[in-house]
Each structure stands twice: as C-alpha cells, then as structure tokens.
C-alpha positions as semicolon CSV with decimal commas, in nm:
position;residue;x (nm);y (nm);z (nm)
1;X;2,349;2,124;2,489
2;X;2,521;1,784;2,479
3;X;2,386;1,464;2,465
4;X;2,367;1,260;2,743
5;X;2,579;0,909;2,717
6;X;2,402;0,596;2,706
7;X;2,406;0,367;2,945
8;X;2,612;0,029;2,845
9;X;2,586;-0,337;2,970
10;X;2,948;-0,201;3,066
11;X;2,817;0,073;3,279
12;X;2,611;-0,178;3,465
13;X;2,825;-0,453;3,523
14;X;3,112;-0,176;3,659
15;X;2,804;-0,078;3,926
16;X;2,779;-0,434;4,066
17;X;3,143;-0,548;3,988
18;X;3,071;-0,832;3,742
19;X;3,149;-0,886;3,405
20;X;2,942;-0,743;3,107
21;X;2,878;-1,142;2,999
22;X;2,699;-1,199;3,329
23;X;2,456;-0,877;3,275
24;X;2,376;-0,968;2,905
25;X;2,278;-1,333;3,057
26;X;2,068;-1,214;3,348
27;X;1,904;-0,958;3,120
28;X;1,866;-1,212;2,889
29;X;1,693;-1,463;3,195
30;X;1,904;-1,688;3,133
31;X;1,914;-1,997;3,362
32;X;2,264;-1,981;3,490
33;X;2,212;-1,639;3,653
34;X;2,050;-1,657;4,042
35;X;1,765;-1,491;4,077
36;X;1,982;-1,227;4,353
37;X;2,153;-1,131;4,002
38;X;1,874;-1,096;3,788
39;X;1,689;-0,837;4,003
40;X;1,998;-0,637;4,106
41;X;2,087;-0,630;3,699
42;X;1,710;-0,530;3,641
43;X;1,709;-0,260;3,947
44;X;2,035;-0,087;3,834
45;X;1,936;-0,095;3,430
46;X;1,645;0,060;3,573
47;X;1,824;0,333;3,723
48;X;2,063;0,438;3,458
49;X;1,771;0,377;3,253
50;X;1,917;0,157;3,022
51;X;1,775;0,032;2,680
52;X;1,849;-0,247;2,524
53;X;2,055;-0,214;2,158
54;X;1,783;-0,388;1,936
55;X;1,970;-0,359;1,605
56;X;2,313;-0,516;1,750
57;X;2,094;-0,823;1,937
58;X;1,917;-0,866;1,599
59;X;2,267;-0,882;1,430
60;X;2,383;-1,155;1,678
61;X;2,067;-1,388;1,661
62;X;2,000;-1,332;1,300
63;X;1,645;-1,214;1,383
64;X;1,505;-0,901;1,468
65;X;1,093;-0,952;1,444
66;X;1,072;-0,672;1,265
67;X;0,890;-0,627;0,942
68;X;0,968;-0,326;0,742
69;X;0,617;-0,218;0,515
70;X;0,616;0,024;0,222
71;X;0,317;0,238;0,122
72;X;0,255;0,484;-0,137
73;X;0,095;0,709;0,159
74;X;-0,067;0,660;0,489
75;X;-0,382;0,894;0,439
76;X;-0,606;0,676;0,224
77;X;-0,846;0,461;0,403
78;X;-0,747;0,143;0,177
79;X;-0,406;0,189;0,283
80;X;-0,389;0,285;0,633
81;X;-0,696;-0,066;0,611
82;X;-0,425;-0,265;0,538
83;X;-0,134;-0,170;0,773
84;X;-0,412;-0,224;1,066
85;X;-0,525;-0,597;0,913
86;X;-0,101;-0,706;0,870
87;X;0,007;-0,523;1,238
88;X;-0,320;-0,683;1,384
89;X;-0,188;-1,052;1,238
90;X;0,191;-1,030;1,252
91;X;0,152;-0,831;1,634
92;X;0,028;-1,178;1,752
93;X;0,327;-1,368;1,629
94;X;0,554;-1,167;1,807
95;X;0,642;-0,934;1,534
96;X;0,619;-0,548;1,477
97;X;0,601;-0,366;1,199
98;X;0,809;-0,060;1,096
99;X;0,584;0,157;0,829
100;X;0,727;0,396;0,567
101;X;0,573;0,582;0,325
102;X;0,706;0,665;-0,031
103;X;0,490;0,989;-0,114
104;X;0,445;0,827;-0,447
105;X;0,840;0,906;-0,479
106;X;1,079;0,644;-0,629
107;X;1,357;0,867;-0,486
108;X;1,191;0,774;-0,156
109;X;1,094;0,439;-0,228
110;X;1,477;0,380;-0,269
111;X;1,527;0,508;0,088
112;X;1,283;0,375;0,243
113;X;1,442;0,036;0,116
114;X;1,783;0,117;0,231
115;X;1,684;0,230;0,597
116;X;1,498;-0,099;0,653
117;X;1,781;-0,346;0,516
118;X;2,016;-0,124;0,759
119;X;1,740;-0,200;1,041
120;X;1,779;-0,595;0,974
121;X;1,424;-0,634;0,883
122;X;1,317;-1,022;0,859
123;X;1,101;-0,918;0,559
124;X;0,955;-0,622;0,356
125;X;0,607;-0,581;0,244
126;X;0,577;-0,320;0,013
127;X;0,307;-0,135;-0,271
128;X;0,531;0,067;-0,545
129;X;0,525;0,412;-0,592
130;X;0,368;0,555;-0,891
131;X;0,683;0,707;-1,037
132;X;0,860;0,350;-0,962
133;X;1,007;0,192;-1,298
134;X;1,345;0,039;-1,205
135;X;1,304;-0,317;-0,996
136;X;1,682;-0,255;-0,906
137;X;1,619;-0,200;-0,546
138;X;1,377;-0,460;-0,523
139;X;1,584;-0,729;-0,624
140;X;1,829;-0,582;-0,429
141;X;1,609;-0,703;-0,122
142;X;1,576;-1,035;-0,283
143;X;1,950;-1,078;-0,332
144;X;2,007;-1,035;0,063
145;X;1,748;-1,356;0,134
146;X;1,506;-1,113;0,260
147;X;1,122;-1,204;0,179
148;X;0,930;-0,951;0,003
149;X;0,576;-0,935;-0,012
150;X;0,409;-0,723;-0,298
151;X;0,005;-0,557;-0,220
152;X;-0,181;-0,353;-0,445
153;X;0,102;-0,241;-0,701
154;X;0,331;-0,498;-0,820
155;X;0,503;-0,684;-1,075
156;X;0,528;-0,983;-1,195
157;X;0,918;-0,980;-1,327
158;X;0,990;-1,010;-0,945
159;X;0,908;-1,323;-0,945
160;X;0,814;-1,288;-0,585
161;X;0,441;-1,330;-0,343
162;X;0,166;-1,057;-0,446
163;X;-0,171;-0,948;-0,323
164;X;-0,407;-0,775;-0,452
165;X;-0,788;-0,745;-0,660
166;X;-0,865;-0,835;-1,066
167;X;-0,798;-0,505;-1,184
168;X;-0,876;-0,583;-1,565
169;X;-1,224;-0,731;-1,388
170;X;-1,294;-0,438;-1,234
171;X;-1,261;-0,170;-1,504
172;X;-1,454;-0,494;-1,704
173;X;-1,756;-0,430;-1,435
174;X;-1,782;-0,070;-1,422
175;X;-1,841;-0,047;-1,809
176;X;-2,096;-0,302;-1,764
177;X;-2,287;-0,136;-1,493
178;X;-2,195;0,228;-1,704
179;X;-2,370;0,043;-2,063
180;X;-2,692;-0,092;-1,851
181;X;-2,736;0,292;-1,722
182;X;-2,722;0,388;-2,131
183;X;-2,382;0,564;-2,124
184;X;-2,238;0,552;-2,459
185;X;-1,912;0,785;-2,461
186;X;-1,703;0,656;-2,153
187;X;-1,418;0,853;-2,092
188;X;-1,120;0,695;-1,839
189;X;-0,895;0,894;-1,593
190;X;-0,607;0,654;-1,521
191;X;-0,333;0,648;-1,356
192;X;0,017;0,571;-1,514
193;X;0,026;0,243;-1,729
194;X;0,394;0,168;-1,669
195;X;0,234;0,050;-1,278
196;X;0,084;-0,278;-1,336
197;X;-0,231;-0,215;-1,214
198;X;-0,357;0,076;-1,363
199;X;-0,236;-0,074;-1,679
200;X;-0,459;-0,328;-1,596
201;X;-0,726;-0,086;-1,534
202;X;-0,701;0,071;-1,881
203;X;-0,660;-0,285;-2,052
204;X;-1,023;-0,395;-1,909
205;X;-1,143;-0,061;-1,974
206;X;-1,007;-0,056;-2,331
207;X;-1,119;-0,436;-2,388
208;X;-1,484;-0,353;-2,301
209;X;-1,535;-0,047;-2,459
210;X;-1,471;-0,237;-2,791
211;X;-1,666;-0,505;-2,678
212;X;-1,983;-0,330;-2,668
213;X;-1,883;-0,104;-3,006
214;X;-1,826;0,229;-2,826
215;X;-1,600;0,521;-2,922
216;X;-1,249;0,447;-2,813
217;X;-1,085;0,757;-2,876
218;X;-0,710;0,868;-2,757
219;X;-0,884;1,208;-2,603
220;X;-1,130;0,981;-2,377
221;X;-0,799;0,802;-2,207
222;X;-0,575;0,985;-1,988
223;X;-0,315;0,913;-1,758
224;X;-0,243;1,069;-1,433
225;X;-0,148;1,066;-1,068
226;X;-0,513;1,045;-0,961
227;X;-0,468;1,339;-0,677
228;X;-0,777;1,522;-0,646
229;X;-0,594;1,810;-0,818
230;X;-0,530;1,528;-1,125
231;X;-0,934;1,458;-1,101
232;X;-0,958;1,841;-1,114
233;X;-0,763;1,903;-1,429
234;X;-0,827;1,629;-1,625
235;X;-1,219;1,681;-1,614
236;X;-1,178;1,992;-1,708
237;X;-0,999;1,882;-1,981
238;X;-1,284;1,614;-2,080
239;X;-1,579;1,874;-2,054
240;X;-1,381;2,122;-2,306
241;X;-1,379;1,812;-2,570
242;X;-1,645;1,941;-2,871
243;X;-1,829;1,603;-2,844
244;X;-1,812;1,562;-2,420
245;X;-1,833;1,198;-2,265
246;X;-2,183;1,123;-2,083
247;X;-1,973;0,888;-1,812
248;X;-1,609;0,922;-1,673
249;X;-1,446;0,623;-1,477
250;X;-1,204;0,774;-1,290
251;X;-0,891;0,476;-1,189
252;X;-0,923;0,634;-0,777
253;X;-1,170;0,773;-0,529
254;X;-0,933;1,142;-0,459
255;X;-0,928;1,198;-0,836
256;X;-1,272;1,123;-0,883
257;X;-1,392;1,354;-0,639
258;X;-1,158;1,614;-0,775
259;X;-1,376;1,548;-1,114
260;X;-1,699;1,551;-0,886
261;X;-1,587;1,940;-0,781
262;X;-1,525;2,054;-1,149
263;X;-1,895;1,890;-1,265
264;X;-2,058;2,106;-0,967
265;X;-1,900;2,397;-1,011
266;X;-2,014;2,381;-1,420
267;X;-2,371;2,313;-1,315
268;X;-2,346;1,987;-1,496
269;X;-2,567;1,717;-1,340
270;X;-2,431;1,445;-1,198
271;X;-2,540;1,132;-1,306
272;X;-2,814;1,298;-1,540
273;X;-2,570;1,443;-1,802
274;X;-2,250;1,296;-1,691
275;X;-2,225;0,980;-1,493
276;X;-1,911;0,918;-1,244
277;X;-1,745;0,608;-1,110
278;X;-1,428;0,608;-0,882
279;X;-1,208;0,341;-0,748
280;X;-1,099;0,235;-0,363
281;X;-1,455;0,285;-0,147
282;X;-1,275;0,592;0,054
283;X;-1,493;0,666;0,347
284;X;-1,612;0,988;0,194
285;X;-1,785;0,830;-0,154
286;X;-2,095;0,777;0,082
287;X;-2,080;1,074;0,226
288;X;-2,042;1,324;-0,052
289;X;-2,395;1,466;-0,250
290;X;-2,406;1,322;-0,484
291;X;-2,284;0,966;-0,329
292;X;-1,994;0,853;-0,562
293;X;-2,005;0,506;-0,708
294;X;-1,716;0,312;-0,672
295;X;-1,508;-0,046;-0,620
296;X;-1,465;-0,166;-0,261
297;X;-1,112;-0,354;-0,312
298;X;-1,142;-0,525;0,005
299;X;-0,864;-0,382;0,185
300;X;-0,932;-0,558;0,532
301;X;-0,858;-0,901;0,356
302;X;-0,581;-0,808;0,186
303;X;-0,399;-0,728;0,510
304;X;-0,511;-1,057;0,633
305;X;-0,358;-1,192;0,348
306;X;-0,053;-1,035;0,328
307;X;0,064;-1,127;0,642
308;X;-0,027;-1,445;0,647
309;X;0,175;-1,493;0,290
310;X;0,476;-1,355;0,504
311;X;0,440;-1,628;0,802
312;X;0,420;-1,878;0,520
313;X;0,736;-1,722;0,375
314;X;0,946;-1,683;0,723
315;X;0,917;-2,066;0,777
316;X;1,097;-2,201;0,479
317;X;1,446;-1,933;0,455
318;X;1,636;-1,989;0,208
319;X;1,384;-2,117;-0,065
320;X;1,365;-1,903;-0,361
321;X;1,063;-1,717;-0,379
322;X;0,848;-1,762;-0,728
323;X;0,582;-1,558;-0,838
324;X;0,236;-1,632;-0,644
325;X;-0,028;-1,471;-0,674
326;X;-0,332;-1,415;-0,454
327;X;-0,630;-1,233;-0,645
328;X;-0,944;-1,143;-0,488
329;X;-1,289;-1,042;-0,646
330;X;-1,343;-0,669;-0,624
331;X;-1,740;-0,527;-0,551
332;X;-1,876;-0,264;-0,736
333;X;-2,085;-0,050;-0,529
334;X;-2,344;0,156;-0,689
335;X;-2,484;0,500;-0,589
336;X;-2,604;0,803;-0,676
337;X;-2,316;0,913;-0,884
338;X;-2,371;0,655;-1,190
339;X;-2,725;0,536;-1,083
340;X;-2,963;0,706;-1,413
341;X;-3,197;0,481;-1,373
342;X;-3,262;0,467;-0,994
C-alpha cells in the first residue's frame, strides 16, 4: 500500500494559478491578500486536505509554542498532577506541550531529549530518570539557548530553574512523627542516592536518626528503584534481619505498598508491630486497609509553578540561566499505617 502524497502550498497555488507566496500569505491572513483569495485558498486547502508544516514554520519564525516535558512515567498521580497544572497554565498562553516519558531509562531520557530539540521546542521541562548520572545531554539543551526547567529530580551543577519540596525536611518529619508513636529501630527504603533527592531523603533520614540516638545501622538503609516489586523485596529483606525494625519509611508510595503486601501476607500487624510511612500521597494510600501514611508533595502547585518559571524564562532569551530554586513545604499526612497511638 503506498502512501498517499501530501498536499503542498505548491499543489494549491497550481489549482488557482497563483504563486505559492500568495497562498502562504492568505493562509497566513495576511493583509495584502483580498478576502476573494483568502476563502478560495481556505476552500481548496480544505479539499486536498492540506496541513500546515508546523516544524518548517517554526524554523522560519524562530518559534514554535511548543514545550517539550520529560517525566520519569505518566502513571503516578504526582506526575500525571503536574503535566495537568503546566498544560492547564502554558495552554492559556498559547502554548502546547509535547510529553515524553523516560521509563526511568537514561537511554531514553537521551532520546527523548534529542526528538524534542529536532521538534524546535521553545523550552524543556524535565524530572531525571533514576538511572540518569551524566548532565551531558542536559547541557546540551542549555548550549542551544533553550530554557530548561528542572521538577522533582534535579541538580544543582546545572545551574539552571528547579522545582520541587524540602526533601531533607521531609524524611526530618516522618522520623519525628515515627519517635512520638515510640518507634525505636527505623529502617529506610530509598531510592538511589546518586538522584538528588532521594539523597536528600536519606541525608534527613540519616541526620535524625542520630539526632534522637537511634540505631543507624548499614542493614536498616537500602537503596532501590522504589517499584512495588522493590517495596516487595526489600521488606522481605528487613523482616529476615535477627533484630527486625518496628517502623520502615519507605522513599515512595508504589514501594511502600509493595512492603504493605509482604507485612500482610507474614501476618505481621501493621502499625502494631511494624509501623509504615510512604512518600507521594498516591490516590490509593487512603484507600488501602490499612490506610498508608504518607507526604503529600503538593504536586498541583508545582505545576503551577513550573510553568510559570518557564513564562518568566521565555521573556528574557538570551540571559544565562543561574540556579533558582523554588522549594515548597511538604505535609505529612498521618493514618492508619504509622498511627500506634490513635
């Protein structure tokens, strides 16, 4: 089966016998073209149903209003909260957003990169992969002029605009609220301290373990990808430890309720003998028995956030971007998970 040919400003100006600079201006309403033109150009690009190249007119005006946007994965509620708070802002400025996702894949994350530049983007907004390491292809984007606009997972050698929550804080309050329910071996599913945030995560967690004179041994930290299958195998790992932790702070909601499984399936009560705190306020925390206590990270303002950093951004091109940062309190939300003592 062969593809059909697409219709050219060529093919239409050969249908009305003018020249291809005369469709492009009536297309383009412009001013000089009568109104007889304009609808006979419109009425024929109708009927050879022709579409407009977007990349070559973004090429030639050196805007496209397209915004290319980078997330680890589209199935989490805080991420797919934040596409829908920057489309819902940057939508009413004329722009639209193109969304990739990186599977948590640097190989990806590289692609994803290269597709956008290719589509003329007038800025990326992107959250890093977990395997990410190498800035090269970031700076890459900030070589070509192009602003980038870091959420969630960044870092700071980029020197570039980031948004996101007090990660060390956060880890700082769920110890706190773990201590006042009388935990006193708190064990810490992470994710991978070469990403700046869960580094964070394990540096608050680390700094207030010591603060309050609890054990801070190597076989209560461990790093992982925080899937559910992660929250799966590390617990396990945790309850076959001689001397078992009474609470587990697990660094995201789909690995804690991974952990959650393993604890029911053992018979182990949950908060009684071993308490549980997760990360991101996924829809399902509330709905799960029992209810699983986590940090809401404020997603819906982060979006906000992020987009308006990039309108702040497009109206100065040209001026080297430093390293600002926008942090926002995180809320700890208790329930039934981590809750001893009602």
């Amino acid at each position: 089966m062969t593809n059909k040919k697409k219709t050219t400003i060529k093919d239409i100006a050969n249908v009305l016998n003018i020249s291809p600079a005369a469709v492009s201006k009536a297309l383009h309403d412009d001013s000089r073209i009568s109104d007889k033109t304009k609808e006979a150009v419109k009425e024929v690009a109708k009927k050879l149903n022709y579409q407009p190249n977007h990349l070559a007119s973004a090429l030639r005006r050196g805007k496209s209003n397209l915004v290319g946007l980078i997330v680890p994965r589209t199935n989490s509620n805080f991420f797919s909260s934040v596409i829908q708070n920057i489309e819902e802002v940057l939508n009413k400025k004329g722009y639209n957003i193109i969304i990739t996702q990186s599977n948590e894949s640097f190989k990806k994350e590289c692609s994803n990169i290269d597709t956008l530049l290719f589509t003329q983007v007038d800025g990326i907004i992107a959250s890093m992969a977990n395997e990410t390491i190498s800035l090269d292809y970031y700076e890459k984007i900030k070589s070509k002029g192009i602003p980038l606009i870091l959420f969630d997972r960044g870092e700071n050698d980029l020197n570039v605009d980031y948004i996101g929550i007090n990660d060390y804080d956060s880890s700082h309050m769920i110890v706190e609220h773990l201590v006042e329910q009388g935990c006193k071996r708190i064990a810490h599913i992470g994710g991978y301290r070469h990403t700046r945030i869960f580094n964070n995560r394990i540096r608050g967690y680390m700094d207030a373990i010591a603060k309050h004179n609890l054990p801070l041994e190597d076989e209560l930290l461990i790093e992982s990808s925080l899937t559910i299958e992660d929250g799966r195998k590390k617990m396990k790992q945790l309850l076959e430890l001689k001397n078992r932790p009474d609470a587990v702070y697990v660094a995201a909601d789909y690995a804690a309720l991974g952990a959650l499984q393993v604890l029911e399936e053992e018979h182990i009560k949950v908060p009684e003998d071993i308490a549980l705190v997760g990360f991101g306020n996924e829809p399902f925390t509330a709905l799960v028995n029992p209810s699983i206590t986590t940090v809401n990270q404020h997603s819906d303002e982060i979006g906000k956030q992020v987009a308006l950093t990039f309108l702040e951004r497009v109206k100065t091109p040209g001026k080297k971007q430093t390293l600002n940062k926008i942090i926002l309190g995180a809320e700890l939300i208790v329930r039934d998970s981590s809750n001893k003592k009602g």
